[in-house]
Amino acid sequence: MRAFDLFRPKDLHQAFDRLELNGHETMLMSGGTDLLIWIKKGLVSPKEVVDLGSIDSLSHTELRGNDGVLIGTNVSLNRIISHPEIKRHCPALIEACEAHSDAVVRNKATLVGNVCSAVPSGDTIPPLLCYEAEVIIQTSCSKRQLPLSQFLVGPRKKNLSKTEIVTHLWIPFPKAELSVGVYRRASRRRALDLAQAAVACTVFLHQGRPEYRLAVGALSPVPVRIREGERVLNETYDIDKEKVERVVNSVQKAIRPITDVRGSREYRFAVTAELVRESLSLCQTRIKTGGGGR
């Protein structure tokens, strides 16, 4: 591993000062579970790493009534899993956090860190797309808020300058009587492995009428919402086999899987179809059981 300097700012002012001084030679870290592996493998070679873990203002979740939750950069995946309101409103995100890794790694890995790694197989990104999460980005003198779909621009590439910091993630809670969701993925091992294909499906009940959202990961340069599949699902109340196959077809038209060491392009097409079918079936079951049945 190439040596690097480590700087631990106590507040955002110190962090911004450091980025403005050494921006192009510096990389940010919250949990560090991805970055340290990349450095060890030689994929990145920063001269300095700025560890945001000691900044208290980035270490909290803040409920905004029934509108949603603001999640700081340093909030771990295990804290997301144990949060009762996130569990109630965003069940697909909980499943994605659980699928990410084992309990030990999840104590260190952060939700914002998983997003900012911007890898196509990022487990939490497909459900966050379904929940229409937004990224809050700051500089020393400005703030902006971007939909997650606009923040991710390619593998390990994001809409972020060298002097900007992602400070929070905003997840609006669906205005619904019931929120159910599913996250399913294929991988070579159950834990501590990247997804070969992943599907997130959410359903929100509005006065008894379901609203479906669908997103996939590890199948394109960035995870994507499947808008055509959502349109098919939301045409009518009933979901029959013919409609499920139309949704599968819309997903396969939207993805661009590759062949690599984890699986062939053909395998990814086939397993994605099964993941979509399974996710839709589970969502329908959970609607009938009032969100239970995990």
PDB file of C-alpha atoms in Angstrom:
ATOM      1  CA  MET A   1       0.000   0.000   0.000  1.00  0.00           C
ATOM      2  CA  ARG A   2       1.314   3.420  -0.921  1.00  0.00           C
ATOM      3  CA  ALA A   3       1.817   5.702   2.107  1.00  0.00           C
ATOM      4  CA  PHE A   4      -0.474   8.665   2.614  1.00  0.00           C
ATOM      5  CA  ASP A   5      -0.998  11.390   5.211  1.00  0.00           C
ATOM      6  CA  LEU A   6      -4.107  11.208   7.392  1.00  0.00           C
ATOM      7  CA  PHE A   7      -5.887  14.350   8.580  1.00  0.00           C
ATOM      8  CA  ARG A   8      -8.819  14.230  11.032  1.00  0.00           C
ATOM      9  CA  PRO A   9     -10.637  17.587  11.102  1.00  0.00           C
ATOM     10  CA  LYS A  10     -12.727  18.382  14.161  1.00  0.00           C
ATOM     11  CA  ASP A  11     -15.286  20.394  12.214  1.00  0.00           C
ATOM     12  CA  LEU A  12     -16.333  21.220   8.665  1.00  0.00           C
ATOM     13  CA  HIS A  13     -14.325  24.451   8.625  1.00  0.00           C
ATOM     14  CA  GLN A  14     -11.093  22.507   9.093  1.00  0.00           C
ATOM     15  CA  ALA A  15     -12.153  20.004   6.442  1.00  0.00           C
ATOM     16  CA  PHE A  16     -12.946  22.703   3.868  1.00  0.00           C
ATOM     17  CA  ASP A  17      -9.667  24.499   4.583  1.00  0.00           C
ATOM     18  CA  ARG A  18      -7.775  21.267   3.925  1.00  0.00           C
ATOM     19  CA  LEU A  19      -9.610  20.560   0.677  1.00  0.00           C
ATOM     20  CA  GLU A  20      -9.029  24.084  -0.596  1.00  0.00           C
ATOM     21  CA  LEU A  21      -5.338  23.734   0.215  1.00  0.00           C
ATOM     22  CA  ASN A  22      -4.733  20.242  -1.203  1.00  0.00           C
ATOM     23  CA  GLY A  23      -7.888  19.437  -3.198  1.00  0.00           C
ATOM     24  CA  HIS A  24      -6.455  17.453  -6.111  1.00  0.00           C
ATOM     25  CA  GLU A  25      -4.188  15.365  -3.873  1.00  0.00           C
ATOM     26  CA  THR A  26      -6.792  14.639  -1.187  1.00  0.00           C
ATOM     27  CA  MET A  27      -9.591  12.093  -0.819  1.00  0.00           C
ATOM     28  CA  LEU A  28     -12.412  12.101   1.740  1.00  0.00           C
ATOM     29  CA  MET A  29     -13.291   9.203   4.003  1.00  0.00           C
ATOM     30  CA  SER A  30     -16.143   8.489   6.406  1.00  0.00           C
ATOM     31  CA  GLY A  31     -16.268   4.749   7.134  1.00  0.00           C
ATOM     32  CA  GLY A  32     -13.372   3.957   4.812  1.00  0.00           C
ATOM     33  CA  THR A  33     -14.431   0.365   4.059  1.00  0.00           C
ATOM     34  CA  ASP A  34     -14.173   0.977   0.298  1.00  0.00           C
ATOM     35  CA  LEU A  35     -11.446   3.610   0.124  1.00  0.00           C
ATOM     36  CA  LEU A  36      -8.833   1.693   2.110  1.00  0.00           C
ATOM     37  CA  ILE A  37      -9.326  -1.377  -0.089  1.00  0.00           C
ATOM     38  CA  TRP A  38      -8.957   0.767  -3.227  1.00  0.00           C
ATOM     39  CA  ILE A  39      -5.719   2.264  -1.889  1.00  0.00           C
ATOM     40  CA  LYS A  40      -4.373  -1.191  -1.007  1.00  0.00           C
ATOM     41  CA  LYS A  41      -5.154  -2.452  -4.531  1.00  0.00           C
ATOM     42  CA  GLY A  42      -3.577   0.614  -6.131  1.00  0.00           C
ATOM     43  CA  LEU A  43      -6.832   1.796  -7.708  1.00  0.00           C
ATOM     44  CA  VAL A  44      -6.374   5.246  -6.150  1.00  0.00           C
ATOM     45  CA  SER A  45      -3.248   6.913  -4.767  1.00  0.00           C
ATOM     46  CA  PRO A  46      -4.110   9.961  -2.663  1.00  0.00           C
ATOM     47  CA  LYS A  47      -1.293  11.852  -0.975  1.00  0.00           C
ATOM     48  CA  GLU A  48      -3.673  12.692   1.850  1.00  0.00           C
ATOM     49  CA  VAL A  49      -6.903  11.229   3.257  1.00  0.00           C
ATOM     50  CA  VAL A  50      -9.257  13.510   5.165  1.00  0.00           C
ATOM     51  CA  ASP A  51     -11.194  11.387   7.668  1.00  0.00           C
ATOM     52  CA  LEU A  52     -14.548  13.022   8.455  1.00  0.00           C
ATOM     53  CA  GLY A  53     -15.314  10.569  11.274  1.00  0.00           C
ATOM     54  CA  SER A  54     -14.570  13.026  14.100  1.00  0.00           C
ATOM     55  CA  ILE A  55     -16.983  15.718  12.884  1.00  0.00           C
ATOM     56  CA  ASP A  56     -19.911  15.554  15.285  1.00  0.00           C
ATOM     57  CA  SER A  57     -22.313  17.522  13.056  1.00  0.00           C
ATOM     58  CA  LEU A  58     -22.108  14.713  10.457  1.00  0.00           C
ATOM     59  CA  SER A  59     -22.783  11.895  12.913  1.00  0.00           C
ATOM     60  CA  HIS A  60     -26.539  12.149  13.499  1.00  0.00           C
ATOM     61  CA  THR A  61     -29.911  11.360  11.985  1.00  0.00           C
ATOM     62  CA  GLU A  62     -32.613  14.020  12.188  1.00  0.00           C
ATOM     63  CA  LEU A  63     -36.297  13.292  11.702  1.00  0.00           C
ATOM     64  CA  ARG A  64     -38.249  16.108  10.066  1.00  0.00           C
ATOM     65  CA  GLY A  65     -41.679  15.137  11.351  1.00  0.00           C
ATOM     66  CA  ASN A  66     -43.399  12.838   8.861  1.00  0.00           C
ATOM     67  CA  ASP A  67     -41.604  14.499   5.940  1.00  0.00           C
ATOM     68  CA  GLY A  68     -38.428  12.470   6.024  1.00  0.00           C
ATOM     69  CA  VAL A  69     -35.048  11.923   7.626  1.00  0.00           C
ATOM     70  CA  LEU A  70     -31.709  13.690   7.275  1.00  0.00           C
ATOM     71  CA  ILE A  71     -28.776  11.284   7.565  1.00  0.00           C
ATOM     72  CA  GLY A  72     -25.270  12.525   8.313  1.00  0.00           C
ATOM     73  CA  THR A  73     -22.208  11.300   6.460  1.00  0.00           C
ATOM     74  CA  ASN A  74     -20.882   9.364   9.458  1.00  0.00           C
ATOM     75  CA  VAL A  75     -24.065   7.389  10.234  1.00  0.00           C
ATOM     76  CA  SER A  76     -23.289   3.669   9.983  1.00  0.00           C
ATOM     77  CA  LEU A  77     -25.370   1.040   8.216  1.00  0.00           C
ATOM     78  CA  ASN A  78     -26.133  -0.647  11.544  1.00  0.00           C
ATOM     79  CA  ARG A  79     -27.610   2.592  12.856  1.00  0.00           C
ATOM     80  CA  ILE A  80     -29.802   2.779   9.763  1.00  0.00           C
ATOM     81  CA  ILE A  81     -30.970  -0.806  10.328  1.00  0.00           C
ATOM     82  CA  SER A  82     -31.912  -0.090  13.959  1.00  0.00           C
ATOM     83  CA  HIS A  83     -33.737   3.200  13.236  1.00  0.00           C
ATOM     84  CA  PRO A  84     -37.487   2.527  13.792  1.00  0.00           C
ATOM     85  CA  GLU A  85     -38.824   5.253  11.474  1.00  0.00           C
ATOM     86  CA  ILE A  86     -36.517   4.332   8.600  1.00  0.00           C
ATOM     87  CA  LYS A  87     -37.527   0.716   9.130  1.00  0.00           C
ATOM     88  CA  ARG A  88     -41.221   1.668   8.948  1.00  0.00           C
ATOM     89  CA  HIS A  89     -41.020   3.979   5.938  1.00  0.00           C
ATOM     90  CA  CYS A  90     -38.095   2.503   3.959  1.00  0.00           C
ATOM     91  CA  PRO A  91     -38.051  -1.294   4.409  1.00  0.00           C
ATOM     92  CA  ALA A  92     -36.216  -1.950   1.112  1.00  0.00           C
ATOM     93  CA  LEU A  93     -33.337   0.213   2.341  1.00  0.00           C
ATOM     94  CA  ILE A  94     -33.116  -1.849   5.532  1.00  0.00           C
ATOM     95  CA  GLU A  95     -32.810  -5.058   3.490  1.00  0.00           C
ATOM     96  CA  ALA A  96     -30.103  -3.481   1.329  1.00  0.00           C
ATOM     97  CA  CYS A  97     -28.103  -2.408   4.389  1.00  0.00           C
ATOM     98  CA  GLU A  98     -28.361  -5.931   5.789  1.00  0.00           C
ATOM     99  CA  ALA A  99     -27.179  -7.395   2.465  1.00  0.00           C
ATOM    100  CA  HIS A 100     -24.190  -5.058   2.268  1.00  0.00           C
ATOM    101  CA  SER A 101     -21.863  -6.943   4.628  1.00  0.00           C
ATOM    102  CA  ASP A 102     -21.656  -8.584   8.025  1.00  0.00           C
ATOM    103  CA  ALA A 103     -22.501  -6.895  11.324  1.00  0.00           C
ATOM    104  CA  VAL A 104     -18.875  -6.026  12.088  1.00  0.00           C
ATOM    105  CA  VAL A 105     -18.277  -4.210   8.793  1.00  0.00           C
ATOM    106  CA  ARG A 106     -21.666  -2.476   9.059  1.00  0.00           C
ATOM    107  CA  ASN A 107     -20.539  -0.863  12.319  1.00  0.00           C
ATOM    108  CA  LYS A 108     -17.954   1.064  10.288  1.00  0.00           C
ATOM    109  CA  ALA A 109     -19.479   1.332   6.804  1.00  0.00           C
ATOM    110  CA  THR A 110     -21.748   4.352   6.330  1.00  0.00           C
ATOM    111  CA  LEU A 111     -24.784   4.924   4.148  1.00  0.00           C
ATOM    112  CA  VAL A 112     -23.383   8.112   2.639  1.00  0.00           C
ATOM    113  CA  GLY A 113     -20.045   6.388   2.090  1.00  0.00           C
ATOM    114  CA  ASN A 114     -21.745   3.608   0.138  1.00  0.00           C
ATOM    115  CA  VAL A 115     -23.429   6.234  -2.040  1.00  0.00           C
ATOM    116  CA  CYS A 116     -20.247   8.273  -2.530  1.00  0.00           C
ATOM    117  CA  SER A 117     -18.233   5.223  -3.567  1.00  0.00           C
ATOM    118  CA  ALA A 118     -20.494   5.360  -6.649  1.00  0.00           C
ATOM    119  CA  VAL A 119     -19.862   1.748  -7.640  1.00  0.00           C
ATOM    120  CA  PRO A 120     -22.505   0.162  -9.903  1.00  0.00           C
ATOM    121  CA  SER A 121     -23.027  -2.655  -7.376  1.00  0.00           C
ATOM    122  CA  GLY A 122     -23.601  -0.360  -4.371  1.00  0.00           C
ATOM    123  CA  ASP A 123     -26.315  -2.174  -2.405  1.00  0.00           C
ATOM    124  CA  THR A 124     -28.052   0.849  -0.933  1.00  0.00           C
ATOM    125  CA  ILE A 125     -28.331   2.842  -4.155  1.00  0.00           C
ATOM    126  CA  PRO A 126     -31.269   1.036  -5.881  1.00  0.00           C
ATOM    127  CA  PRO A 127     -33.625   1.406  -2.873  1.00  0.00           C
ATOM    128  CA  LEU A 128     -32.489   5.000  -2.344  1.00  0.00           C
ATOM    129  CA  LEU A 129     -33.450   5.687  -5.970  1.00  0.00           C
ATOM    130  CA  CYS A 130     -36.894   4.207  -5.266  1.00  0.00           C
ATOM    131  CA  TYR A 131     -37.244   6.464  -2.213  1.00  0.00           C
ATOM    132  CA  GLU A 132     -36.076   9.446  -4.299  1.00  0.00           C
ATOM    133  CA  ALA A 133     -33.239  10.337  -1.952  1.00  0.00           C
ATOM    134  CA  GLU A 134     -31.292  13.554  -2.401  1.00  0.00           C
ATOM    135  CA  VAL A 135     -27.638  14.338  -1.710  1.00  0.00           C
ATOM    136  CA  ILE A 136     -26.740  17.489   0.252  1.00  0.00           C
ATOM    137  CA  ILE A 137     -23.411  18.952  -0.815  1.00  0.00           C
ATOM    138  CA  GLN A 138     -21.506  21.827   0.784  1.00  0.00           C
ATOM    139  CA  THR A 139     -18.468  23.994   0.183  1.00  0.00           C
ATOM    140  CA  SER A 140     -17.059  26.518   2.625  1.00  0.00           C
ATOM    141  CA  CYS A 141     -19.510  29.112   1.288  1.00  0.00           C
ATOM    142  CA  SER A 142     -22.403  27.325  -0.443  1.00  0.00           C
ATOM    143  CA  LYS A 143     -24.826  24.404  -0.298  1.00  0.00           C
ATOM    144  CA  ARG A 144     -26.699  22.495  -2.981  1.00  0.00           C
ATOM    145  CA  GLN A 145     -29.092  19.560  -3.030  1.00  0.00           C
ATOM    146  CA  LEU A 146     -29.149  17.024  -5.861  1.00  0.00           C
ATOM    147  CA  PRO A 147     -31.385  14.049  -6.622  1.00  0.00           C
ATOM    148  CA  LEU A 148     -29.309  10.908  -6.237  1.00  0.00           C
ATOM    149  CA  SER A 149     -29.925  10.072  -9.903  1.00  0.00           C
ATOM    150  CA  GLN A 150     -28.101  13.285 -10.887  1.00  0.00           C
ATOM    151  CA  PHE A 151     -25.291  12.816  -8.381  1.00  0.00           C
ATOM    152  CA  LEU A 152     -24.089   9.501  -9.834  1.00  0.00           C
ATOM    153  CA  VAL A 153     -22.578   9.923 -13.297  1.00  0.00           C
ATOM    154  CA  GLY A 154     -20.524   6.745 -13.847  1.00  0.00           C
ATOM    155  CA  PRO A 155     -18.539   3.995 -12.151  1.00  0.00           C
ATOM    156  CA  ARG A 156     -16.815   5.690  -9.175  1.00  0.00           C
ATOM    157  CA  LYS A 157     -17.729   9.052 -10.717  1.00  0.00           C
ATOM    158  CA  LYS A 158     -20.032  11.599  -9.149  1.00  0.00           C
ATOM    159  CA  ASN A 159     -21.186  15.173  -9.515  1.00  0.00           C
ATOM    160  CA  LEU A 160     -18.807  16.506  -6.868  1.00  0.00           C
ATOM    161  CA  SER A 161     -15.875  18.899  -7.077  1.00  0.00           C
ATOM    162  CA  LYS A 162     -12.625  18.531  -5.147  1.00  0.00           C
ATOM    163  CA  THR A 163     -13.639  21.261  -2.688  1.00  0.00           C
ATOM    164  CA  GLU A 164     -17.115  19.889  -1.952  1.00  0.00           C
ATOM    165  CA  ILE A 165     -18.249  17.518   0.802  1.00  0.00           C
ATOM    166  CA  VAL A 166     -21.410  15.415   0.910  1.00  0.00           C
ATOM    167  CA  THR A 167     -22.631  16.247   4.406  1.00  0.00           C
ATOM    168  CA  HIS A 168     -26.030  14.535   4.467  1.00  0.00           C
ATOM    169  CA  LEU A 169     -28.501  12.366   2.622  1.00  0.00           C
ATOM    170  CA  TRP A 170     -32.159  13.395   2.612  1.00  0.00           C
ATOM    171  CA  ILE A 171     -34.779  10.644   2.338  1.00  0.00           C
ATOM    172  CA  PRO A 172     -38.366  11.898   1.981  1.00  0.00           C
ATOM    173  CA  PHE A 173     -40.891   9.558   3.538  1.00  0.00           C
ATOM    174  CA  PRO A 174     -43.643   8.395   1.181  1.00  0.00           C
ATOM    175  CA  LYS A 175     -47.068   9.885   1.897  1.00  0.00           C
ATOM    176  CA  ALA A 176     -48.797   6.541   2.094  1.00  0.00           C
ATOM    177  CA  GLU A 177     -50.903   4.440   4.418  1.00  0.00           C
ATOM    178  CA  LEU A 178     -48.472   1.555   3.993  1.00  0.00           C
ATOM    179  CA  SER A 179     -44.941   1.273   2.629  1.00  0.00           C
ATOM    180  CA  VAL A 180     -43.559  -2.134   1.675  1.00  0.00           C
ATOM    181  CA  GLY A 181     -40.328  -2.945  -0.074  1.00  0.00           C
ATOM    182  CA  VAL A 182     -37.920  -5.637  -1.156  1.00  0.00           C
ATOM    183  CA  TYR A 183     -34.220  -5.735  -2.001  1.00  0.00           C
ATOM    184  CA  ARG A 184     -32.887  -8.842  -3.671  1.00  0.00           C
ATOM    185  CA  ARG A 185     -29.482  -9.514  -5.185  1.00  0.00           C
ATOM    186  CA  ALA A 186     -27.441 -12.313  -6.685  1.00  0.00           C
ATOM    187  CA  SER A 187     -23.856 -12.862  -5.543  1.00  0.00           C
ATOM    188  CA  ARG A 188     -21.349 -15.683  -5.362  1.00  0.00           C
ATOM    189  CA  ARG A 189     -21.414 -15.630  -1.552  1.00  0.00           C
ATOM    190  CA  ARG A 190     -24.100 -14.544   0.880  1.00  0.00           C
ATOM    191  CA  ALA A 191     -22.019 -11.816   2.509  1.00  0.00           C
ATOM    192  CA  LEU A 192     -18.873  -9.787   1.870  1.00  0.00           C
ATOM    193  CA  ASP A 193     -19.224 -10.038  -1.894  1.00  0.00           C
ATOM    194  CA  LEU A 194     -20.305  -7.593  -4.573  1.00  0.00           C
ATOM    195  CA  ALA A 195     -23.692  -8.040  -6.201  1.00  0.00           C
ATOM    196  CA  GLN A 196     -23.800  -9.606  -9.659  1.00  0.00           C
ATOM    197  CA  ALA A 197     -27.295  -8.168 -10.111  1.00  0.00           C
ATOM    198  CA  ALA A 198     -29.669  -6.397  -7.719  1.00  0.00           C
ATOM    199  CA  VAL A 199     -33.311  -5.329  -7.711  1.00  0.00           C
ATOM    200  CA  ALA A 200     -35.173  -2.979  -5.376  1.00  0.00           C
ATOM    201  CA  CYS A 201     -38.965  -2.806  -5.503  1.00  0.00           C
ATOM    202  CA  THR A 202     -41.130  -0.560  -3.325  1.00  0.00           C
ATOM    203  CA  VAL A 203     -44.897  -0.183  -3.103  1.00  0.00           C
ATOM    204  CA  PHE A 204     -46.788   2.654  -1.453  1.00  0.00           C
ATOM    205  CA  LEU A 205     -50.512   2.332  -0.785  1.00  0.00           C
ATOM    206  CA  HIS A 206     -52.526   5.521  -1.358  1.00  0.00           C
ATOM    207  CA  GLN A 207     -56.176   5.031  -0.370  1.00  0.00           C
ATOM    208  CA  GLY A 208     -55.817   1.377  -1.279  1.00  0.00           C
ATOM    209  CA  ARG A 209     -54.151   2.040  -4.639  1.00  0.00           C
ATOM    210  CA  PRO A 210     -50.562   0.750  -4.970  1.00  0.00           C
ATOM    211  CA  GLU A 211     -47.756   2.855  -6.431  1.00  0.00           C
ATOM    212  CA  TYR A 212     -44.797   0.726  -7.525  1.00  0.00           C
ATOM    213  CA  ARG A 213     -41.202   1.906  -7.947  1.00  0.00           C
ATOM    214  CA  LEU A 214     -38.432  -0.252  -9.343  1.00  0.00           C
ATOM    215  CA  ALA A 215     -34.651   0.139  -9.573  1.00  0.00           C
ATOM    216  CA  VAL A 216     -31.720  -2.120 -10.402  1.00  0.00           C
ATOM    217  CA  GLY A 217     -28.015  -2.165  -9.601  1.00  0.00           C
ATOM    218  CA  ALA A 218     -24.813  -3.842 -10.852  1.00  0.00           C
ATOM    219  CA  LEU A 219     -26.280  -4.004 -14.363  1.00  0.00           C
ATOM    220  CA  SER A 220     -25.306  -0.621 -15.859  1.00  0.00           C
ATOM    221  CA  PRO A 221     -22.607   2.021 -15.327  1.00  0.00           C
ATOM    222  CA  VAL A 222     -24.848   3.434 -12.569  1.00  0.00           C
ATOM    223  CA  PRO A 223     -27.898   1.947 -10.810  1.00  0.00           C
ATOM    224  CA  VAL A 224     -31.107   3.075 -12.532  1.00  0.00           C
ATOM    225  CA  ARG A 225     -34.848   3.468 -11.987  1.00  0.00           C
ATOM    226  CA  ILE A 226     -36.937   1.413 -14.410  1.00  0.00           C
ATOM    227  CA  ARG A 227     -39.546   3.998 -15.361  1.00  0.00           C
ATOM    228  CA  GLU A 228     -41.199   1.920 -18.081  1.00  0.00           C
ATOM    229  CA  GLY A 229     -41.566  -1.013 -15.713  1.00  0.00           C
ATOM    230  CA  GLU A 230     -43.141   1.300 -13.138  1.00  0.00           C
ATOM    231  CA  ARG A 231     -45.585   2.578 -15.746  1.00  0.00           C
ATOM    232  CA  VAL A 232     -46.642  -0.978 -16.555  1.00  0.00           C
ATOM    233  CA  LEU A 233     -47.083  -1.861 -12.877  1.00  0.00           C
ATOM    234  CA  ASN A 234     -49.092   1.254 -12.112  1.00  0.00           C
ATOM    235  CA  GLU A 235     -51.479   0.944 -15.081  1.00  0.00           C
ATOM    236  CA  THR A 236     -53.986  -1.143 -13.123  1.00  0.00           C
ATOM    237  CA  TYR A 237     -54.384  -2.611  -9.649  1.00  0.00           C
ATOM    238  CA  ASP A 238     -53.927  -6.234 -10.700  1.00  0.00           C
ATOM    239  CA  ILE A 239     -50.504  -7.809 -11.230  1.00  0.00           C
ATOM    240  CA  ASP A 240     -50.774 -10.983 -13.315  1.00  0.00           C
ATOM    241  CA  LYS A 241     -48.120 -13.135 -14.999  1.00  0.00           C
ATOM    242  CA  GLU A 242     -48.448 -11.282 -18.300  1.00  0.00           C
ATOM    243  CA  LYS A 243     -47.803  -7.943 -16.603  1.00  0.00           C
ATOM    244  CA  VAL A 244     -44.846  -9.346 -14.660  1.00  0.00           C
ATOM    245  CA  GLU A 245     -43.242 -10.510 -17.915  1.00  0.00           C
ATOM    246  CA  ARG A 246     -43.783  -7.070 -19.455  1.00  0.00           C
ATOM    247  CA  VAL A 247     -41.939  -5.597 -16.480  1.00  0.00           C
ATOM    248  CA  VAL A 248     -39.124  -8.146 -16.856  1.00  0.00           C
ATOM    249  CA  ASN A 249     -38.852  -7.169 -20.519  1.00  0.00           C
ATOM    250  CA  SER A 250     -38.682  -3.460 -19.653  1.00  0.00           C
ATOM    251  CA  VAL A 251     -35.867  -4.140 -17.171  1.00  0.00           C
ATOM    252  CA  GLN A 252     -33.860  -6.164 -19.672  1.00  0.00           C
ATOM    253  CA  LYS A 253     -34.182  -3.378 -22.237  1.00  0.00           C
ATOM    254  CA  ALA A 254     -32.917  -0.791 -19.730  1.00  0.00           C
ATOM    255  CA  ILE A 255     -29.803  -2.585 -18.448  1.00  0.00           C
ATOM    256  CA  ARG A 256     -26.308  -2.956 -19.909  1.00  0.00           C
ATOM    257  CA  PRO A 257     -24.693  -5.857 -18.062  1.00  0.00           C
ATOM    258  CA  ILE A 258     -21.100  -6.836 -18.723  1.00  0.00           C
ATOM    259  CA  THR A 259     -19.110 -10.050 -18.486  1.00  0.00           C
ATOM    260  CA  ASP A 260     -16.493 -10.037 -15.727  1.00  0.00           C
ATOM    261  CA  VAL A 261     -14.990 -12.356 -13.116  1.00  0.00           C
ATOM    262  CA  ARG A 262     -18.256 -12.385 -11.141  1.00  0.00           C
ATOM    263  CA  GLY A 263     -20.517 -13.502 -13.979  1.00  0.00           C
ATOM    264  CA  SER A 264     -21.294 -13.402 -17.675  1.00  0.00           C
ATOM    265  CA  ARG A 265     -23.558 -10.923 -19.412  1.00  0.00           C
ATOM    266  CA  GLU A 266     -25.975 -13.734 -20.272  1.00  0.00           C
ATOM    267  CA  TYR A 267     -26.099 -14.931 -16.661  1.00  0.00           C
ATOM    268  CA  ARG A 268     -26.845 -11.427 -15.432  1.00  0.00           C
ATOM    269  CA  PHE A 269     -29.764 -11.083 -17.861  1.00  0.00           C
ATOM    270  CA  ALA A 270     -31.199 -14.411 -16.700  1.00  0.00           C
ATOM    271  CA  VAL A 271     -30.741 -13.868 -12.961  1.00  0.00           C
ATOM    272  CA  THR A 272     -32.160 -10.343 -13.160  1.00  0.00           C
ATOM    273  CA  ALA A 273     -35.389 -11.692 -14.622  1.00  0.00           C
ATOM    274  CA  GLU A 274     -35.716 -14.065 -11.667  1.00  0.00           C
ATOM    275  CA  LEU A 275     -34.917 -11.313  -9.170  1.00  0.00           C
ATOM    276  CA  VAL A 276     -37.621  -9.086 -10.667  1.00  0.00           C
ATOM    277  CA  ARG A 277     -40.201 -11.874 -10.494  1.00  0.00           C
ATOM    278  CA  GLU A 278     -39.255 -12.693  -6.908  1.00  0.00           C
ATOM    279  CA  SER A 279     -39.311  -9.046  -5.813  1.00  0.00           C
ATOM    280  CA  LEU A 280     -42.744  -8.397  -7.296  1.00  0.00           C
ATOM    281  CA  SER A 281     -44.144 -11.553  -5.720  1.00  0.00           C
ATOM    282  CA  LEU A 282     -42.746 -10.650  -2.294  1.00  0.00           C
ATOM    283  CA  CYS A 283     -44.099  -7.101  -2.512  1.00  0.00           C
ATOM    284  CA  GLN A 284     -47.582  -8.410  -3.284  1.00  0.00           C
ATOM    285  CA  THR A 285     -47.380 -10.806  -0.336  1.00  0.00           C
ATOM    286  CA  ARG A 286     -46.253  -8.053   2.000  1.00  0.00           C
ATOM    287  CA  ILE A 287     -49.085  -5.781   0.902  1.00  0.00           C
ATOM    288  CA  LYS A 288     -51.528  -8.529   1.882  1.00  0.00           C
ATOM    289  CA  THR A 289     -49.807  -9.029   5.266  1.00  0.00           C
ATOM    290  CA  GLY A 290     -49.626  -5.328   6.052  1.00  0.00           C
ATOM    291  CA  GLY A 291     -45.897  -5.042   5.481  1.00  0.00           C
ATOM    292  CA  GLY A 292     -44.910  -8.222   7.302  1.00  0.00           C
ATOM    293  CA  GLY A 293     -43.668 -11.487   5.933  1.00  0.00           C
ATOM    294  CA  ARG A 294     -39.914 -10.807   5.812  1.00  0.00           C
TER     295      ARG A 294
END
